[in-house]
mmCIF file of C-alpha atoms in Angstrom:
data_model
loop_
_atom_site.group_PDB
_atom_site.id
_atom_site.type_symbol
_atom_site.label_atom_id
_atom_site.label_comp_id
_atom_site.label_asym_id
_atom_site.label_seq_id
_atom_site.Cartn_x
_atom_site.Cartn_y
_atom_site.Cartn_z
ATOM 1 C CA UNK H 1368 85.430 196.113 -4.560
ATOM 2 C CA UNK H 1369 86.690 193.283 -6.795
ATOM 3 C CA UNK H 1370 89.045 195.686 -8.561
ATOM 4 C CA UNK H 1371 90.386 196.936 -5.223
ATOM 5 C CA UNK H 1372 90.901 193.356 -3.987
ATOM 6 C CA UNK H 1373 92.708 192.421 -7.239
ATOM 7 C CA UNK H 1374 94.925 195.500 -6.967
ATOM 8 C CA UNK H 1375 95.865 194.587 -3.385
ATOM 9 C CA UNK H 1376 96.689 191.038 -4.480
ATOM 10 C CA UNK H 1377 98.813 192.284 -7.381
ATOM 11 C CA UNK H 1378 100.592 194.750 -5.081
ATOM 12 C CA UNK H 1379 101.365 191.902 -2.650
ATOM 13 C CA UNK H 1380 102.714 189.696 -5.452
ATOM 14 C CA UNK H 1381 104.745 192.626 -6.796
ATOM 15 C CA UNK H 1382 106.163 193.365 -3.319
ATOM 16 C CA UNK H 1383 107.105 189.709 -2.746
ATOM 17 C CA UNK H 1384 108.712 189.611 -6.212
ATOM 18 C CA UNK H 1385 110.754 192.728 -5.464
ATOM 19 C CA UNK H 1386 111.924 191.291 -2.127
ATOM 20 C CA UNK H 1387 112.889 188.015 -3.820
ATOM 21 C CA UNK H 1388 114.743 189.872 -6.558
ATOM 22 C CA UNK H 1389 116.696 191.972 -4.032
ATOM 23 C CA UNK H 1390 117.664 188.906 -1.994
ATOM 24 C CA UNK H 1391 118.652 186.945 -5.128
ATOM 25 C CA UNK H 1392 120.726 189.793 -6.592
ATOM 26 C CA UNK H 1393 122.409 190.415 -3.255
ATOM 27 C CA UNK H 1394 123.416 186.738 -3.012
ATOM 28 C CA UNK H 1395 124.601 186.669 -6.621
ATOM 29 C CA UNK H 1396 126.706 189.819 -6.424
ATOM 30 C CA UNK H 1397 128.170 189.048 -3.015
ATOM 31 C CA UNK H 1398 129.463 185.711 -4.341
ATOM 32 C CA UNK H 1399 130.997 187.453 -7.365
ATOM 33 C CA UNK H 1400 132.605 190.182 -5.290
ATOM 34 C CA UNK H 1401 134.074 187.955 -2.583
ATOM 35 C CA UNK H 1402 137.417 188.816 -1.072
ATOM 36 C CA UNK H 1403 140.432 187.501 -2.960
ATOM 37 C CA UNK H 1404 142.349 184.666 -1.302
ATOM 38 C CA UNK H 1405 144.991 185.877 1.139
ATOM 39 C CA UNK H 1406 148.472 186.323 -0.280
ATOM 40 C CA UNK H 1407 151.042 184.282 1.657
ATOM 41 C CA UNK H 1408 153.369 186.499 3.610
ATOM 42 C CA UNK H 1409 157.101 186.554 3.041
ATOM 43 C CA UNK H 1410 159.116 183.955 4.920
ATOM 44 C CA UNK H 1411 162.085 185.348 6.823
ATOM 45 C CA UNK H 1412 165.219 183.298 6.112
ATOM 46 C CA UNK H 1413 166.918 184.450 9.327
ATOM 47 C CA UNK H 1414 164.018 183.301 11.481
ATOM 48 C CA UNK H 1415 163.846 179.990 9.638
ATOM 49 C CA UNK H 1416 167.631 179.543 9.972
ATOM 50 C CA UNK H 1417 167.371 180.034 13.751
ATOM 51 C CA UNK H 1418 164.497 177.532 13.973
ATOM 52 C CA UNK H 1419 166.476 174.941 11.990
ATOM 53 C CA UNK H 1420 169.567 175.466 14.146
ATOM 54 C CA UNK H 1421 167.501 175.127 17.355
ATOM 55 C CA UNK H 1422 165.841 171.984 16.044
ATOM 56 C CA UNK H 1423 169.240 170.438 15.260
ATOM 57 C CA UNK H 1424 170.626 171.240 18.704
ATOM 58 C CA UNK H 1425 167.463 169.855 20.342
ATOM 59 C CA UNK H 1426 168.022 166.643 18.369
ATOM 60 C CA UNK H 1427 171.661 166.370 19.486
ATOM 61 C CA UNK H 1428 173.034 167.409 16.101
ATOM 62 C CA UNK H 1429 175.772 169.909 15.407
ATOM 63 C CA UNK H 1430 174.546 173.308 14.272
ATOM 64 C CA UNK H 1431 175.449 174.338 10.739
ATOM 65 C CA UNK H 1432 178.138 176.762 9.680
ATOM 66 C CA UNK H 1433 176.859 179.168 7.057
ATOM 67 C CA UNK H 1434 179.124 178.894 4.031
ATOM 68 C CA UNK H 1435 179.499 181.820 1.597
ATOM 69 C CA UNK H 1436 180.091 179.479 -1.362
ATOM 70 C CA UNK H 1437 176.815 177.647 -0.616
ATOM 71 C CA UNK H 1438 175.071 180.978 -0.142
ATOM 72 C CA UNK H 1439 176.115 182.028 -3.639
ATOM 73 C CA UNK H 1440 174.466 178.886 -4.963
ATOM 74 C CA UNK H 1441 171.406 179.422 -2.757
ATOM 75 C CA UNK H 1442 171.065 182.991 -4.068
ATOM 76 C CA UNK H 1443 170.871 181.587 -7.609
ATOM 77 C CA UNK H 1444 168.509 178.768 -6.621
ATOM 78 C CA UNK H 1445 166.036 181.018 -4.804
ATOM 79 C CA UNK H 1446 165.711 183.011 -8.025
ATOM 80 C CA UNK H 1447 165.308 179.794 -10.058
ATOM 81 C CA UNK H 1448 162.440 178.497 -7.944
ATOM 82 C CA UNK H 1449 160.378 181.632 -8.457
ATOM 83 C CA UNK H 1450 159.566 180.351 -11.960
ATOM 84 C CA UNK H 1451 160.599 176.660 -11.853
ATOM 85 C CA UNK H 1452 159.769 175.129 -8.488
ATOM 86 C CA UNK H 1453 161.602 171.840 -8.924
ATOM 87 C CA UNK H 1454 164.941 170.176 -8.263
ATOM 88 C CA UNK H 1455 165.679 169.825 -11.994
ATOM 89 C CA UNK H 1456 167.923 172.879 -12.399
ATOM 90 C CA UNK H 1457 169.642 172.035 -9.121
ATOM 91 C CA UNK H 1458 170.596 168.577 -10.401
ATOM 92 C CA UNK H 1459 171.705 169.928 -13.766
ATOM 93 C CA UNK H 1460 173.954 172.544 -12.160
ATOM 94 C CA UNK H 1461 175.374 170.758 -9.131
ATOM 95 C CA UNK H 1462 175.383 166.997 -9.729
ATOM 96 C CA UNK H 1463 178.679 167.230 -11.639
ATOM 97 C CA UNK H 1464 180.449 168.694 -8.562
ATOM 98 C CA UNK H 1465 183.102 166.483 -6.916
ATOM 99 C CA UNK H 1466 181.202 166.742 -3.607
ATOM 100 C CA UNK H 1467 177.579 166.319 -2.555
ATOM 101 C CA UNK H 1468 175.168 169.204 -2.114
ATOM 102 C CA UNK H 1469 171.649 168.428 -0.966
ATOM 103 C CA UNK H 1470 168.648 170.716 -1.269
ATOM 104 C CA UNK H 1471 165.334 171.284 0.501
ATOM 105 C CA UNK H 1472 162.714 173.524 -1.122
ATOM 106 C CA UNK H 1473 159.510 174.991 0.273
ATOM 107 C CA UNK H 1474 156.715 177.244 -0.913
ATOM 108 C CA UNK H 1475 153.433 178.604 0.344
ATOM 109 C CA UNK H 1476 153.739 178.133 4.092
ATOM 110 C CA UNK H 1477 152.125 180.812 6.270
ATOM 111 C CA UNK H 1478 155.086 181.070 8.642
ATOM 112 C CA UNK H 1479 158.567 179.767 9.361
ATOM 113 C CA UNK H 1480 157.505 177.207 11.990
ATOM 114 C CA UNK H 1481 154.933 175.623 9.670
ATOM 115 C CA UNK H 1482 157.581 175.403 6.958
ATOM 116 C CA UNK H 1483 160.073 173.683 9.279
ATOM 117 C CA UNK H 1484 157.323 171.353 10.541
ATOM 118 C CA UNK H 1485 156.546 170.363 6.940
ATOM 119 C CA UNK H 1486 160.215 169.566 6.280
ATOM 120 C CA UNK H 1487 160.335 167.482 9.464
ATOM 121 C CA UNK H 1488 157.172 165.583 8.440
ATOM 122 C CA UNK H 1489 158.589 164.794 4.990
ATOM 123 C CA UNK H 1490 160.984 161.803 5.131
ATOM 124 C CA UNK H 1491 163.303 163.062 2.374
ATOM 125 C CA UNK H 1492 163.471 166.626 3.706
ATOM 126 C CA UNK H 1493 163.963 165.395 7.265
ATOM 127 C CA UNK H 1494 166.742 163.086 6.059
ATOM 128 C CA UNK H 1495 168.636 166.141 4.771
ATOM 129 C CA UNK H 1496 168.118 167.913 8.090
ATOM 130 C CA UNK H 1497 169.375 164.872 10.039
ATOM 131 C CA UNK H 1498 172.480 164.149 7.968
ATOM 132 C CA UNK H 1499 175.739 165.257 9.589
ATOM 133 C CA UNK H 1500 176.310 168.140 7.186
ATOM 134 C CA UNK H 1501 178.723 170.817 8.380
ATOM 135 C CA UNK H 1502 177.890 173.638 5.988
ATOM 136 C CA UNK H 1503 174.578 175.086 5.034
ATOM 137 C CA UNK H 1504 172.833 178.116 3.602
ATOM 138 C CA UNK H 1505 169.173 179.058 3.617
ATOM 139 C CA UNK H 1506 167.631 181.702 1.357
ATOM 140 C CA UNK H 1507 164.011 182.812 0.945
ATOM 141 C CA UNK H 1508 162.360 185.108 -1.533
ATOM 142 C CA UNK H 1509 158.730 185.932 -0.848
ATOM 143 C CA UNK H 1510 157.295 182.629 0.359
ATOM 144 C CA UNK H 1511 159.714 180.309 -1.451
ATOM 145 C CA UNK H 1512 162.802 178.979 0.288
ATOM 146 C CA UNK H 1513 165.858 176.927 -0.599
ATOM 147 C CA UNK H 1514 168.113 175.245 1.948
ATOM 148 C CA UNK H 1515 171.439 173.811 0.729
ATOM 149 C CA UNK H 1516 173.651 171.406 2.647
ATOM 150 C CA UNK H 1517 177.183 170.078 2.165
ATOM 151 C CA UNK H 1518 180.243 168.747 3.953
ATOM 152 C CA UNK H 1519 182.729 170.334 1.564
ATOM 153 C CA UNK H 1520 183.144 173.773 0.082
#
């Protein structure tokens, strides 16, 4: 009788240990095998361009004229910012020009409206959007965008 009682007690302890082990391992492995973070989707430059133009008109500003010469520069810049997300190369390349070109950059926004909202909330980016520039070009590659502005070509 004592042996039978001891065996039942050991079986209960063993069963509880197995249940604990299963729960612990499940928690451990589920945390290791969690889903990777979502990859930001590509930003569409055309959609963003239309949002910027609408925002300017709503704020009683002239819409931009897309300028091929600025677009050539924007094509280069959007490639630059894939590996060097800064204004450094922009300044090195374009500060010596006899006219002013300004630049807004963005990365990592989930959609075009959020990106524009971020530019509007940033004083320096909003300043570029409010200046009376005539010419502009906007280019995006993946989720990184460059917007150039100027009054001369």
